[in-house]
mmCIF file of C-alpha atoms in Angstrom:
data_model
loop_
_atom_site.group_PDB
_atom_site.id
_atom_site.type_symbol
_atom_site.label_atom_id
_atom_site.label_comp_id
_atom_site.label_asym_id
_atom_site.label_seq_id
_atom_site.Cartn_x
_atom_site.Cartn_y
_atom_site.Cartn_z
ATOM 1 C CA MET V 144 35.280 143.708 264.324
ATOM 2 C CA PRO V 145 34.940 145.774 261.001
ATOM 3 C CA ASP V 146 33.301 144.205 258.067
ATOM 4 C CA SER V 147 33.992 144.959 254.750
ATOM 5 C CA ARG V 148 31.768 148.049 254.893
ATOM 6 C CA GLY V 149 33.925 149.117 257.500
ATOM 7 C CA ILE V 150 36.860 149.184 255.506
ATOM 8 C CA VAL V 151 37.627 153.193 254.186
ATOM 9 C CA ALA V 152 38.998 152.969 250.105
ATOM 10 C CA GLU V 153 37.812 155.642 247.583
ATOM 11 C CA PRO V 154 38.860 153.868 243.995
ATOM 12 C CA ARG V 155 38.392 157.294 242.376
ATOM 13 C CA TRP V 156 39.898 159.193 245.168
ATOM 14 C CA PRO V 157 42.405 161.230 242.950
ATOM 15 C CA ASP V 158 39.897 162.203 239.996
ATOM 16 C CA HIS V 159 37.311 164.315 242.582
ATOM 17 C CA TRP V 160 39.851 166.578 243.544
ATOM 18 C CA ARG V 161 41.454 166.910 240.521
ATOM 19 C CA GLY V 162 37.880 167.084 238.901
ATOM 20 C CA LEU V 163 37.939 170.514 241.514
ATOM 21 C CA ALA V 164 40.724 171.757 240.838
ATOM 22 C CA GLU V 165 40.664 171.608 236.787
ATOM 23 C CA ARG V 166 36.489 171.831 236.651
ATOM 24 C CA MET V 167 35.230 173.776 233.277
ATOM 25 C CA PRO V 168 34.516 177.005 233.261
ATOM 26 C CA PRO V 169 37.197 178.108 235.976
ATOM 27 C CA ASP V 170 35.802 178.968 239.479
ATOM 28 C CA PRO V 171 38.595 181.713 241.252
ATOM 29 C CA VAL V 172 37.213 180.783 244.551
ATOM 30 C CA LEU V 173 37.938 176.835 243.292
ATOM 31 C CA GLU V 174 41.642 177.734 241.895
ATOM 32 C CA LEU V 175 42.846 179.323 244.650
ATOM 33 C CA ALA V 176 41.272 176.869 247.374
ATOM 34 C CA ALA V 177 43.023 174.096 245.099
ATOM 35 C CA THR V 178 46.619 175.696 246.065
ATOM 36 C CA ARG V 179 45.517 176.059 249.954
ATOM 37 C CA GLY V 180 44.185 172.374 250.640
ATOM 38 C CA PHE V 181 40.742 173.156 249.339
ATOM 39 C CA VAL V 182 40.022 175.035 252.497
ATOM 40 C CA LEU V 183 40.127 178.731 252.878
ATOM 41 C CA THR V 184 39.930 181.364 256.158
ATOM 42 C CA ALA V 185 36.994 184.524 255.742
ATOM 43 C CA ALA V 186 39.537 187.098 254.839
ATOM 44 C CA GLU V 187 40.813 184.874 251.209
ATOM 45 C CA LEU V 188 37.307 184.765 250.606
ATOM 46 C CA ALA V 189 36.462 188.132 251.507
ATOM 47 C CA GLY V 190 39.200 189.028 248.371
ATOM 48 C CA LEU V 191 37.209 186.872 246.111
ATOM 49 C CA GLY V 192 33.932 188.468 246.634
ATOM 50 C CA ILE V 193 32.654 186.226 248.944
ATOM 51 C CA THR V 194 31.072 187.276 252.334
ATOM 52 C CA ARG V 195 30.614 185.707 255.838
ATOM 53 C CA ALA V 196 26.999 185.153 255.523
ATOM 54 C CA ALA V 197 27.059 184.133 251.761
ATOM 55 C CA ALA V 198 29.943 181.396 253.092
ATOM 56 C CA ARG V 199 27.087 180.557 255.785
ATOM 57 C CA THR V 200 24.564 180.570 253.833
ATOM 58 C CA ARG V 201 26.546 177.492 251.335
ATOM 59 C CA THR V 202 27.647 175.536 254.870
ATOM 60 C CA HIS V 203 24.079 175.890 255.973
ATOM 61 C CA HIS V 204 22.987 174.424 252.479
ATOM 62 C CA GLY V 205 25.530 171.391 251.810
ATOM 63 C CA THR V 206 27.422 172.852 249.326
ATOM 64 C CA TRP V 207 30.450 174.135 251.288
ATOM 65 C CA THR V 208 31.654 172.566 254.370
ATOM 66 C CA ILE V 209 32.895 173.467 257.419
ATOM 67 C CA ALA V 210 36.607 171.950 257.402
ATOM 68 C CA GLY V 211 37.982 173.518 260.507
ATOM 69 C CA HIS V 212 37.561 177.238 263.165
ATOM 70 C CA GLY V 213 38.691 179.698 260.723
ATOM 71 C CA TYR V 214 38.461 177.457 257.791
ATOM 72 C CA VAL V 215 36.152 176.927 254.803
ATOM 73 C CA ALA V 216 36.192 174.565 252.179
ATOM 74 C CA PRO V 217 34.273 175.536 248.759
ATOM 75 C CA THR V 218 32.909 172.319 248.070
ATOM 76 C CA ALA V 219 31.088 169.861 249.533
ATOM 77 C CA ALA V 220 31.841 166.457 251.920
ATOM 78 C CA PRO V 221 29.923 163.452 250.336
ATOM 79 C CA THR V 222 31.830 161.172 253.056
ATOM 80 C CA PRO V 223 33.581 161.299 255.907
ATOM 81 C CA ARG V 224 36.554 160.316 254.415
ATOM 82 C CA HIS V 225 36.091 163.592 252.110
ATOM 83 C CA ALA V 226 35.594 165.638 255.671
ATOM 84 C CA HIS V 227 39.079 164.146 257.283
ATOM 85 C CA ALA V 228 40.667 165.362 254.329
ATOM 86 C CA LEU V 229 39.429 169.047 254.571
ATOM 87 C CA ALA V 230 39.577 168.614 258.392
ATOM 88 C CA ALA V 231 43.007 167.794 258.132
ATOM 89 C CA THR V 232 44.520 170.473 255.149
ATOM 90 C CA ALA V 233 42.628 173.157 258.017
ATOM 91 C CA ALA V 234 44.843 171.840 260.475
ATOM 92 C CA GLY V 235 47.365 171.602 258.067
ATOM 93 C CA ARG V 236 47.383 175.479 257.343
ATOM 94 C CA ARG V 237 46.946 176.573 260.977
ATOM 95 C CA ARG V 238 50.307 174.500 262.017
ATOM 96 C CA PRO V 239 52.388 174.987 258.904
ATOM 97 C CA ALA V 240 55.560 174.037 260.783
ATOM 98 C CA ASP V 241 54.453 170.474 260.769
ATOM 99 C CA ALA V 242 52.859 168.076 258.015
ATOM 100 C CA ILE V 243 49.948 165.836 257.862
ATOM 101 C CA SER V 244 50.975 162.026 258.823
ATOM 102 C CA GLY V 245 49.981 158.955 259.816
ATOM 103 C CA ARG V 246 45.966 158.079 258.829
ATOM 104 C CA SER V 247 45.515 161.365 257.804
ATOM 105 C CA GLY V 248 48.757 161.333 255.634
ATOM 106 C CA ALA V 249 46.914 157.869 254.035
ATOM 107 C CA VAL V 250 43.162 159.812 253.812
ATOM 108 C CA LEU V 251 44.957 161.905 251.399
ATOM 109 C CA HIS V 252 46.959 159.686 249.252
ATOM 110 C CA GLY V 253 44.167 157.958 248.958
ATOM 111 C CA LEU V 254 44.826 154.525 250.565
ATOM 112 C CA PRO V 255 42.790 152.267 252.328
ATOM 113 C CA LEU V 256 42.491 152.744 255.852
ATOM 114 C CA MET V 257 40.073 150.378 258.642
ATOM 115 C CA GLY V 258 38.312 153.644 259.285
ATOM 116 C CA VAL V 259 38.224 157.292 259.275
ATOM 117 C CA PRO V 260 40.855 158.903 261.660
ATOM 118 C CA ASP V 261 38.983 161.073 264.616
ATOM 119 C CA VAL V 262 41.384 163.727 264.331
ATOM 120 C CA PRO V 263 43.948 165.799 262.185
ATOM 121 C CA ARG V 264 47.470 163.721 262.486
ATOM 122 C CA LEU V 265 50.207 165.744 261.999
ATOM 123 C CA THR V 266 54.087 165.241 262.953
ATOM 124 C CA VAL V 267 56.567 168.553 263.821
ATOM 125 C CA ARG V 268 59.305 168.893 261.017
ATOM 126 C CA ASP V 269 61.605 170.381 262.899
ATOM 127 C CA GLU V 270 63.899 167.355 264.493
ATOM 128 C CA SER V 271 65.540 170.009 267.146
ATOM 129 C CA LEU V 272 61.965 170.017 268.737
ATOM 130 C CA GLY V 273 61.952 167.230 271.619
ATOM 131 C CA ARG V 274 58.243 166.801 272.289
ATOM 132 C CA VAL V 275 54.363 167.392 271.203
ATOM 133 C CA ARG V 276 54.225 171.532 271.278
ATOM 134 C CA PRO V 277 51.536 172.121 273.794
ATOM 135 C CA ALA V 278 48.190 172.534 272.171
ATOM 136 C CA ALA V 279 49.015 170.443 269.256
ATOM 137 C CA ALA V 280 46.290 167.615 269.930
ATOM 138 C CA GLY V 281 47.054 164.934 266.520
ATOM 139 C CA CYS V 282 50.430 166.054 266.613
ATOM 140 C CA PHE V 283 53.241 163.562 266.854
ATOM 141 C CA THR V 284 56.931 164.127 266.614
ATOM 142 C CA GLY V 285 59.265 161.697 264.778
ATOM 143 C CA TRP V 286 60.251 164.603 262.469
ATOM 144 C CA LEU V 287 60.310 164.730 258.809
ATOM 145 C CA ALA V 288 63.249 165.302 256.748
ATOM 146 C CA ASN V 289 62.322 167.688 253.411
ATOM 147 C CA ASP V 290 62.757 164.710 251.243
ATOM 148 C CA GLU V 291 60.000 162.885 253.554
ATOM 149 C CA ILE V 292 57.551 165.595 252.638
ATOM 150 C CA THR V 293 55.429 166.474 249.624
ATOM 151 C CA SER V 294 51.958 168.712 248.911
ATOM 152 C CA TRP V 295 48.809 167.854 248.749
ATOM 153 C CA TYR V 296 47.228 170.846 246.669
ATOM 154 C CA GLY V 297 49.569 173.197 248.000
ATOM 155 C CA VAL V 298 49.169 171.496 252.082
ATOM 156 C CA ALA V 299 52.131 169.961 253.677
ATOM 157 C CA VAL V 300 51.588 165.915 253.923
ATOM 158 C CA ALA V 301 53.825 163.426 254.716
ATOM 159 C CA THR V 302 55.850 161.013 251.525
ATOM 160 C CA PRO V 303 53.675 157.911 250.977
ATOM 161 C CA SER V 304 56.957 155.976 252.287
ATOM 162 C CA ARG V 305 56.797 157.394 254.978
ATOM 163 C CA THR V 306 53.269 157.096 255.604
ATOM 164 C CA LEU V 307 53.187 153.969 255.608
ATOM 165 C CA VAL V 308 56.019 153.625 258.079
ATOM 166 C CA ASP V 309 54.494 155.687 260.266
ATOM 167 C CA LEU V 310 51.302 153.489 259.289
ATOM 168 C CA ALA V 311 52.509 150.354 260.153
ATOM 169 C CA ARG V 312 54.183 151.335 263.726
ATOM 170 C CA HIS V 313 50.684 151.819 264.923
ATOM 171 C CA ASP V 314 48.469 149.169 263.008
ATOM 172 C CA ARG V 315 49.788 146.361 260.965
ATOM 173 C CA PHE V 316 45.524 146.143 258.566
ATOM 174 C CA ASP V 317 46.521 149.449 257.859
ATOM 175 C CA ALA V 318 49.576 149.148 257.291
ATOM 176 C CA ILE V 319 49.327 145.761 255.186
ATOM 177 C CA MET V 320 45.991 147.431 253.200
ATOM 178 C CA ALA V 321 47.608 150.553 252.385
ATOM 179 C CA ALA V 322 51.745 149.363 251.078
ATOM 180 C CA ASP V 323 49.863 146.988 248.833
ATOM 181 C CA ALA V 324 47.741 149.296 247.337
ATOM 182 C CA ALA V 325 51.001 152.331 247.452
ATOM 183 C CA VAL V 326 53.152 149.378 245.634
ATOM 184 C CA ARG V 327 50.050 148.554 243.051
ATOM 185 C CA LEU V 328 49.593 152.547 242.231
ATOM 186 C CA GLY V 329 53.530 153.263 241.784
ATOM 187 C CA MET V 330 53.217 155.641 245.257
ATOM 188 C CA ALA V 331 55.460 153.853 246.430
ATOM 189 C CA THR V 332 58.432 151.336 245.867
ATOM 190 C CA PRO V 333 60.545 148.892 248.141
ATOM 191 C CA ALA V 334 63.351 151.315 247.758
ATOM 192 C CA THR V 335 61.913 154.174 248.788
ATOM 193 C CA ILE V 336 59.605 152.378 252.244
ATOM 194 C CA GLU V 337 63.594 150.945 252.640
ATOM 195 C CA SER V 338 64.545 154.295 253.237
ATOM 196 C CA ALA V 339 62.081 155.044 255.270
ATOM 197 C CA LEU V 340 62.327 152.516 257.470
ATOM 198 C CA VAL V 341 66.270 152.618 257.282
ATOM 199 C CA ARG V 342 65.359 156.368 259.044
ATOM 200 C CA ALA V 343 63.226 155.425 261.278
ATOM 201 C CA VAL V 344 65.529 152.726 263.342
ATOM 202 C CA GLY V 345 65.274 153.202 266.885
ATOM 203 C CA TRP V 346 62.034 154.380 266.678
ATOM 204 C CA PRO V 347 58.995 152.356 268.398
ATOM 205 C CA GLY V 348 57.134 149.609 266.718
ATOM 206 C CA VAL V 349 59.710 150.186 263.451
ATOM 207 C CA ARG V 350 60.418 146.185 263.765
ATOM 208 C CA GLN V 351 56.552 145.376 262.790
ATOM 209 C CA ALA V 352 56.589 148.266 260.970
ATOM 210 C CA ARG V 353 59.561 146.514 259.003
ATOM 211 C CA GLU V 354 57.968 142.904 259.056
ATOM 212 C CA VAL V 355 54.299 143.704 257.589
ATOM 213 C CA LEU V 356 56.272 146.610 254.718
ATOM 214 C CA ALA V 357 57.519 143.601 253.781
ATOM 215 C CA LEU V 358 54.529 141.896 252.915
ATOM 216 C CA ALA V 359 53.800 144.581 250.519
ATOM 217 C CA ASP V 360 52.594 143.059 247.095
ATOM 218 C CA PRO V 361 51.019 144.806 244.089
ATOM 219 C CA LEU V 362 49.280 141.967 243.139
ATOM 220 C CA ALA V 363 46.771 142.454 246.077
ATOM 221 C CA GLU V 364 43.749 144.064 244.828
ATOM 222 C CA SER V 365 41.218 144.325 248.007
ATOM 223 C CA PRO V 366 41.871 145.823 251.323
ATOM 224 C CA LEU V 367 40.569 142.413 252.674
ATOM 225 C CA GLU V 368 42.665 140.288 250.650
ATOM 226 C CA SER V 369 45.473 141.838 251.994
ATOM 227 C CA VAL V 370 44.404 141.711 255.551
ATOM 228 C CA THR V 371 43.314 137.849 255.042
ATOM 229 C CA ARG V 372 47.546 137.578 253.585
ATOM 230 C CA LEU V 373 48.223 139.052 256.603
ATOM 231 C CA ARG V 374 46.241 136.860 258.829
ATOM 232 C CA LEU V 375 48.231 133.805 257.347
ATOM 233 C CA HIS V 376 51.091 134.904 257.687
ATOM 234 C CA ASP V 377 50.655 135.615 260.999
ATOM 235 C CA ASP V 378 49.732 131.971 261.666
ATOM 236 C CA GLY V 379 52.256 130.642 260.010
ATOM 237 C CA PHE V 380 50.642 129.447 256.891
ATOM 238 C CA PRO V 381 52.970 129.598 253.663
ATOM 239 C CA PRO V 382 52.431 132.638 251.514
ATOM 240 C CA PRO V 383 49.813 131.539 248.813
ATOM 241 C CA GLU V 384 50.762 132.802 245.093
ATOM 242 C CA LEU V 385 48.116 135.952 244.038
ATOM 243 C CA GLN V 386 46.286 136.336 241.198
ATOM 244 C CA CYS V 387 46.926 132.834 239.745
ATOM 245 C CA TRP V 388 45.005 132.135 235.955
ATOM 246 C CA ILE V 389 43.644 127.904 236.604
ATOM 247 C CA GLY V 390 41.614 126.796 233.668
ATOM 248 C CA GLY V 391 40.745 130.361 231.928
ATOM 249 C CA TYR V 392 40.502 132.346 234.977
ATOM 250 C CA ARG V 393 41.707 134.169 237.758
ATOM 251 C CA VAL V 394 41.572 133.930 241.244
ATOM 252 C CA ASP V 395 42.557 135.820 244.552
ATOM 253 C CA LEU V 396 44.736 132.824 246.605
ATOM 254 C CA CYS V 397 46.612 130.104 245.384
ATOM 255 C CA TRP V 398 48.387 127.284 246.959
ATOM 256 C CA PRO V 399 49.590 124.960 243.684
ATOM 257 C CA ARG V 400 51.139 122.656 245.953
ATOM 258 C CA PHE V 401 48.522 122.367 248.234
ATOM 259 C CA ARG V 402 46.095 122.345 245.343
ATOM 260 C CA LEU V 403 43.748 125.004 246.763
ATOM 261 C CA VAL V 404 42.426 128.132 245.896
ATOM 262 C CA LEU V 405 40.915 131.236 248.520
ATOM 263 C CA GLU V 406 38.572 133.356 247.063
ATOM 264 C CA VAL V 407 38.261 136.440 249.300
ATOM 265 C CA ASP V 408 34.700 138.375 250.089
ATOM 266 C CA GLY V 409 33.280 135.522 247.545
ATOM 267 C CA ARG V 410 30.219 134.106 249.203
ATOM 268 C CA VAL V 411 29.007 137.745 249.014
ATOM 269 C CA LYS V 412 28.529 137.264 245.149
ATOM 270 C CA TYR V 413 26.188 134.811 245.741
ATOM 271 C CA THR V 414 24.504 136.181 248.215
ATOM 272 C CA ALA V 415 24.086 140.124 247.364
ATOM 273 C CA VAL V 416 20.279 141.031 246.640
ATOM 274 C CA GLY V 417 19.881 142.140 243.671
ATOM 275 C CA LEU V 418 22.508 140.910 241.901
ATOM 276 C CA ASP V 419 22.615 139.799 237.949
ATOM 277 C CA ASP V 420 21.520 136.141 237.258
ATOM 278 C CA ASP V 421 24.151 136.597 234.627
ATOM 279 C CA VAL V 422 27.145 137.323 236.921
ATOM 280 C CA LEU V 423 25.742 134.260 239.407
ATOM 281 C CA TRP V 424 26.150 131.979 236.596
ATOM 282 C CA ARG V 425 29.503 133.511 235.450
ATOM 283 C CA GLU V 426 30.538 133.100 239.367
ATOM 284 C CA LYS V 427 29.853 129.399 239.402
ATOM 285 C CA GLN V 428 31.036 128.409 235.838
ATOM 286 C CA ARG V 429 34.353 130.069 237.170
ATOM 287 C CA GLU V 430 34.192 127.904 240.364
ATOM 288 C CA HIS V 431 33.377 124.655 238.454
ATOM 289 C CA ILE V 432 36.560 125.291 235.733
ATOM 290 C CA VAL V 433 38.558 125.569 238.727
ATOM 291 C CA ARG V 434 37.403 122.200 240.905
ATOM 292 C CA GLN V 435 37.968 120.703 237.441
ATOM 293 C CA HIS V 436 41.839 121.451 237.562
ATOM 294 C CA GLY V 437 41.711 119.868 240.891
ATOM 295 C CA TYR V 438 41.607 122.890 242.775
ATOM 296 C CA ARG V 439 39.286 122.769 246.225
ATOM 297 C CA VAL V 440 37.944 125.862 246.796
ATOM 298 C CA GLU V 441 37.511 127.847 249.689
ATOM 299 C CA ARG V 442 36.296 131.649 250.421
ATOM 300 C CA VAL V 443 36.330 133.957 253.233
ATOM 301 C CA ILE V 444 34.291 136.966 254.095
ATOM 302 C CA ALA V 445 35.343 139.826 256.012
ATOM 303 C CA GLN V 446 33.745 138.162 259.644
ATOM 304 C CA ASP V 447 35.911 135.040 258.170
ATOM 305 C CA VAL V 448 38.843 137.065 258.459
ATOM 306 C CA PHE V 449 38.005 139.365 261.430
ATOM 307 C CA ALA V 450 35.880 138.806 264.224
ATOM 308 C CA GLY V 451 35.907 134.697 263.105
ATOM 309 C CA TRP V 452 39.286 134.527 262.520
ATOM 310 C CA PRO V 453 40.354 131.434 264.878
ATOM 311 C CA ARG V 454 38.087 129.775 263.525
ATOM 312 C CA THR V 455 38.107 130.387 259.733
ATOM 313 C CA SER V 456 42.588 129.644 261.211
ATOM 314 C CA ALA V 457 41.729 126.272 262.705
ATOM 315 C CA TYR V 458 39.669 124.991 259.755
ATOM 316 C CA LEU V 459 42.138 125.719 257.044
ATOM 317 C CA ARG V 460 45.464 124.611 258.754
ATOM 318 C CA PRO V 461 44.876 120.632 258.213
ATOM 319 C CA ILE V 462 44.142 121.346 254.537
ATOM 320 C CA PHE V 463 48.041 122.423 254.686
ATOM 321 C CA ARG V 464 48.923 119.841 257.478
ATOM 322 C CA LEU V 465 49.943 122.264 259.854
ATOM 323 C CA PRO V 466 49.312 121.537 263.498
ATOM 324 C CA ARG V 467 46.604 122.537 265.565
ATOM 325 C CA ARG V 468 46.848 125.853 267.375
ATOM 326 C CA VAL V 469 47.311 125.845 271.013
ATOM 327 C CA GLY V 470 45.613 128.925 273.262
#
């Protein structure tokens, strides 16, 4: 199972692309690329005076990126997520009748995921098409209305709300992480999510999507915290209060009735190599103050939430006076 390092999120994702699009002094190649998903064809490069040989040299040195068959990005791809974004926009340009969607759409919107998709994901935009067209690897049916499509630097992509519905139909962990981030950042609202859910009535997985997306909370501050909340919900724990203040300190998950605080990924703070001693002291002092206010403090890390969840759940259940799970 993944650990916290396997959760893909880029906190400065919009800044990266905005910096390329608005680079000063202006770069004619990037200026054009920023209107076409940051990927260009050989013909478009030639129109700017860039030969195939020059483009090959730059991709060889890693300053440019091969985005897909026939497309080059005039920028580096520093992470797998950046590389997938460029591959997805290249696929979107090859199939202008479709729109980037699902996990690829989440990548472009900068939403966290459990991992980078293996191939670009697109959805047909024409409701009259009843099946996936030939040779459409990663292309799904489940048509997109015009108002469910937005533009990411000139390439069609499903809106954040529609993206959340598609994620939630297929993967609950991806969905809760992305949904919490989207509502926190103002990319989606309960109303826009509900509208997307209504349009998906009757599709496979939509009931699951409705259940998961109902849990979206703008107060969730990390992907692992989001998954922890989903795990607790699935096992019948009472819902926690998020980002509570106790004794002047803010805690992740709190149940005042049970006098319990659950800190997510907290133990990493104690074991991180090279962590500043002052930071460690403040963290211990924070926990001491919370305990002084009558709260029990428990901590979970990624291993506890993923592979070790049955043991974690069994440990927490007596605190809430919940019966032991059978099986």
